[in-house]
Amino acid sequence: MQFSQDARGDGGERDGFPSAAIRLMSASSRYNRAVARRVESPAAAGTWRTLAALDELGATRVSDLAEWQRVSQPTMTTLVRRMERDGLVTRSADPTDGRASLVSITDTGRAQFRSFREEALRLTSPAWDRLDETDRAALARAADLLEALLGEPELR
């Protein structure tokens, strides 16, 4: 799979740092949206992103979830209430601040999130299978590097 420089639309150097960083951010966002659009699910994308955060972070305050998803706290509160009603999350008192609550993923939420990811893998497998072993290894290495970058102070 090769794309011309015009198709990249960045006008920057192919392997140079800001160009590569911008292309990677853009491509990974587009890839996530394309996969999420194809997975049959009654839940909104915000539900899956919130379950992903809770699966990764553990019990989290609503305000932190809102910041993580870049939505307002009232928007996140509404989403958490809906998810709580659907049995995907629970809320409990924050032991460090009695005014706040912590949101946790339930076994049902974890199972539905796992199912969402399995369906995403099933849908994308044919495309991945068309890549050769070297390209699949390069993408696996890129995933490792992105995870490492997320540990850097600028991205925490």
mmCIF file of C-alpha atoms in Angstrom:
data_model
loop_
_atom_site.group_PDB
_atom_site.id
_atom_site.type_symbol
_atom_site.label_atom_id
_atom_site.label_comp_id
_atom_site.label_asym_id
_atom_site.label_seq_id
_atom_site.Cartn_x
_atom_site.Cartn_y
_atom_site.Cartn_z
ATOM 1 C CA MET A 1 0.000 0.000 0.000
ATOM 2 C CA GLN A 2 1.677 3.200 -1.136
ATOM 3 C CA PHE A 3 0.338 6.716 -1.275
ATOM 4 C CA SER A 4 1.670 9.660 -3.197
ATOM 5 C CA GLN A 5 2.927 12.735 -1.386
ATOM 6 C CA ASP A 6 -0.153 14.621 -2.621
ATOM 7 C CA ALA A 7 -2.421 12.028 -0.973
ATOM 8 C CA ARG A 8 -0.715 12.686 2.357
ATOM 9 C CA GLY A 9 -1.656 16.329 2.070
ATOM 10 C CA ASP A 10 0.973 17.466 4.561
ATOM 11 C CA GLY A 11 3.561 18.943 2.231
ATOM 12 C CA GLY A 12 6.219 17.989 4.787
ATOM 13 C CA GLU A 13 9.248 15.777 4.619
ATOM 14 C CA ARG A 14 8.287 12.100 4.440
ATOM 15 C CA ASP A 15 10.238 10.878 7.483
ATOM 16 C CA GLY A 16 10.787 14.149 9.308
ATOM 17 C CA PHE A 17 9.417 14.894 12.742
ATOM 18 C CA PRO A 18 6.630 17.111 12.656
ATOM 19 C CA SER A 19 5.269 15.673 9.439
ATOM 20 C CA ALA A 20 5.484 12.056 10.619
ATOM 21 C CA ALA A 21 3.925 12.894 13.991
ATOM 22 C CA ILE A 22 0.995 14.716 12.397
ATOM 23 C CA ARG A 23 0.426 11.964 9.821
ATOM 24 C CA LEU A 24 0.503 9.304 12.556
ATOM 25 C CA MET A 25 -1.978 11.217 14.746
ATOM 26 C CA SER A 26 -4.293 11.788 11.814
ATOM 27 C CA ALA A 27 -4.097 8.232 10.477
ATOM 28 C CA SER A 28 -4.638 6.618 13.877
ATOM 29 C CA SER A 29 -7.668 8.833 14.541
ATOM 30 C CA ARG A 30 -9.147 8.046 11.117
ATOM 31 C CA TYR A 31 -8.449 4.335 11.611
ATOM 32 C CA ASN A 32 -10.206 4.317 15.004
ATOM 33 C CA ARG A 33 -13.235 6.142 13.594
ATOM 34 C CA ALA A 34 -13.418 3.838 10.542
ATOM 35 C CA VAL A 35 -13.329 0.726 12.726
ATOM 36 C CA ALA A 36 -15.863 2.103 15.224
ATOM 37 C CA ARG A 37 -18.279 2.968 12.379
ATOM 38 C CA ARG A 38 -18.223 -0.616 11.136
ATOM 39 C CA VAL A 39 -18.779 -2.389 14.438
ATOM 40 C CA GLU A 40 -22.485 -3.119 14.857
ATOM 41 C CA SER A 41 -23.432 -1.719 18.236
ATOM 42 C CA PRO A 42 -26.298 0.229 19.736
ATOM 43 C CA ALA A 43 -23.845 2.074 22.005
ATOM 44 C CA ALA A 44 -22.368 5.434 21.065
ATOM 45 C CA ALA A 45 -18.644 5.873 20.454
ATOM 46 C CA GLY A 46 -18.386 7.825 23.715
ATOM 47 C CA THR A 47 -19.508 4.720 25.583
ATOM 48 C CA TRP A 48 -16.678 2.639 24.104
ATOM 49 C CA ARG A 49 -14.099 5.360 24.767
ATOM 50 C CA THR A 50 -15.273 5.634 28.374
ATOM 51 C CA LEU A 51 -15.174 1.864 28.867
ATOM 52 C CA ALA A 52 -11.674 1.836 27.348
ATOM 53 C CA ALA A 53 -10.554 4.513 29.805
ATOM 54 C CA LEU A 54 -12.041 2.682 32.779
ATOM 55 C CA ASP A 55 -10.580 -0.621 31.624
ATOM 56 C CA GLU A 56 -7.156 1.012 31.399
ATOM 57 C CA LEU A 57 -7.263 3.406 34.363
ATOM 58 C CA GLY A 58 -9.527 1.655 36.854
ATOM 59 C CA ALA A 59 -11.958 3.630 39.023
ATOM 60 C CA THR A 60 -11.959 7.244 37.861
ATOM 61 C CA ARG A 61 -13.771 10.470 38.766
ATOM 62 C CA VAL A 62 -16.356 11.796 36.328
ATOM 63 C CA SER A 63 -14.379 15.047 36.024
ATOM 64 C CA ASP A 64 -11.256 13.108 35.020
ATOM 65 C CA LEU A 65 -13.223 11.054 32.478
ATOM 66 C CA ALA A 66 -14.610 14.288 31.028
ATOM 67 C CA GLU A 67 -11.122 15.755 30.753
ATOM 68 C CA TRP A 68 -9.801 12.516 29.236
ATOM 69 C CA GLN A 69 -12.525 12.570 26.551
ATOM 70 C CA ARG A 70 -12.425 16.352 26.137
ATOM 71 C CA VAL A 71 -16.119 16.817 26.888
ATOM 72 C CA SER A 72 -17.873 18.912 29.508
ATOM 73 C CA GLN A 73 -18.494 17.458 32.940
ATOM 74 C CA PRO A 74 -22.304 17.637 32.472
ATOM 75 C CA THR A 75 -21.964 15.698 29.194
ATOM 76 C CA MET A 76 -19.881 13.025 30.913
ATOM 77 C CA THR A 77 -22.275 12.897 33.864
ATOM 78 C CA THR A 78 -25.154 12.223 31.460
ATOM 79 C CA LEU A 79 -23.167 9.494 29.700
ATOM 80 C CA VAL A 80 -22.143 7.875 33.007
ATOM 81 C CA ARG A 81 -25.771 7.886 34.201
ATOM 82 C CA ARG A 82 -26.841 6.159 30.988
ATOM 83 C CA MET A 83 -24.015 3.633 31.301
ATOM 84 C CA GLU A 84 -24.918 3.033 34.945
ATOM 85 C CA ARG A 85 -28.546 2.455 33.970
ATOM 86 C CA ASP A 86 -27.366 -0.052 31.346
ATOM 87 C CA GLY A 87 -25.230 -1.890 33.908
ATOM 88 C CA LEU A 88 -21.907 -1.005 32.251
ATOM 89 C CA VAL A 89 -20.501 1.027 35.149
ATOM 90 C CA THR A 90 -21.072 1.610 38.838
ATOM 91 C CA ARG A 91 -20.429 4.669 40.965
ATOM 92 C CA SER A 92 -19.087 4.681 44.490
ATOM 93 C CA ALA A 93 -17.976 7.339 46.941
ATOM 94 C CA ASP A 94 -14.441 8.628 46.447
ATOM 95 C CA PRO A 95 -12.634 7.748 49.693
ATOM 96 C CA THR A 96 -10.409 10.830 49.341
ATOM 97 C CA ASP A 97 -13.253 13.310 48.703
ATOM 98 C CA GLY A 98 -16.758 12.700 50.015
ATOM 99 C CA ARG A 99 -18.226 15.140 47.478
ATOM 100 C CA ALA A 100 -16.977 13.135 44.505
ATOM 101 C CA SER A 101 -17.682 9.671 43.176
ATOM 102 C CA LEU A 102 -15.592 7.131 41.350
ATOM 103 C CA VAL A 103 -16.844 5.364 38.243
ATOM 104 C CA SER A 104 -15.833 1.734 37.717
ATOM 105 C CA ILE A 105 -16.438 -0.663 34.866
ATOM 106 C CA THR A 106 -18.682 -3.627 35.722
ATOM 107 C CA ASP A 107 -18.246 -7.214 34.585
ATOM 108 C CA THR A 108 -21.054 -6.552 32.082
ATOM 109 C CA GLY A 109 -19.270 -3.437 30.817
ATOM 110 C CA ARG A 110 -15.985 -5.305 30.529
ATOM 111 C CA ALA A 111 -17.680 -8.160 28.630
ATOM 112 C CA GLN A 112 -19.373 -5.753 26.209
ATOM 113 C CA PHE A 113 -16.126 -3.852 25.706
ATOM 114 C CA ARG A 114 -14.270 -7.120 25.038
ATOM 115 C CA SER A 115 -17.005 -8.079 22.546
ATOM 116 C CA PHE A 116 -16.664 -4.687 20.811
ATOM 117 C CA ARG A 117 -12.911 -5.195 20.466
ATOM 118 C CA GLU A 118 -13.317 -8.766 19.207
ATOM 119 C CA GLU A 119 -15.775 -7.580 16.559
ATOM 120 C CA ALA A 120 -13.373 -4.802 15.575
ATOM 121 C CA LEU A 121 -10.594 -7.370 15.179
ATOM 122 C CA ARG A 122 -12.834 -9.661 13.141
ATOM 123 C CA LEU A 123 -13.782 -6.815 10.812
ATOM 124 C CA THR A 124 -10.236 -5.566 10.321
ATOM 125 C CA SER A 125 -8.499 -8.954 10.029
ATOM 126 C CA PRO A 126 -8.906 -9.210 6.226
ATOM 127 C CA ALA A 127 -7.139 -5.865 5.760
ATOM 128 C CA TRP A 128 -4.357 -6.837 8.160
ATOM 129 C CA ASP A 129 -4.025 -10.207 6.409
ATOM 130 C CA ARG A 130 -3.286 -8.397 3.135
ATOM 131 C CA LEU A 131 -0.231 -6.786 4.740
ATOM 132 C CA ASP A 132 2.985 -8.721 4.549
ATOM 133 C CA GLU A 133 4.768 -9.906 7.684
ATOM 134 C CA THR A 134 7.230 -6.998 7.604
ATOM 135 C CA ASP A 135 4.440 -4.417 7.487
ATOM 136 C CA ARG A 136 2.511 -6.138 10.302
ATOM 137 C CA ALA A 137 5.709 -6.149 12.378
ATOM 138 C CA ALA A 138 6.226 -2.443 11.616
ATOM 139 C CA LEU A 139 2.695 -1.639 12.814
ATOM 140 C CA ALA A 140 3.223 -3.735 15.951
ATOM 141 C CA ARG A 141 6.441 -1.807 16.610
ATOM 142 C CA ALA A 142 4.626 1.490 16.002
ATOM 143 C CA ALA A 143 1.999 0.460 18.573
ATOM 144 C CA ASP A 144 4.773 -0.302 21.075
ATOM 145 C CA LEU A 145 6.380 3.077 20.434
ATOM 146 C CA LEU A 146 3.065 4.941 20.778
ATOM 147 C CA GLU A 147 2.443 3.218 24.110
ATOM 148 C CA ALA A 148 5.930 4.237 25.240
ATOM 149 C CA LEU A 149 5.313 7.836 24.145
ATOM 150 C CA LEU A 150 2.157 7.905 26.272
ATOM 151 C CA GLY A 151 4.401 7.541 29.311
ATOM 152 C CA GLU A 152 6.280 10.729 28.491
ATOM 153 C CA PRO A 153 5.483 13.743 30.748
ATOM 154 C CA GLU A 154 4.090 15.805 27.835
ATOM 155 C CA LEU A 155 1.452 13.171 27.121
ATOM 156 C CA ARG A 156 0.420 12.056 30.615
#
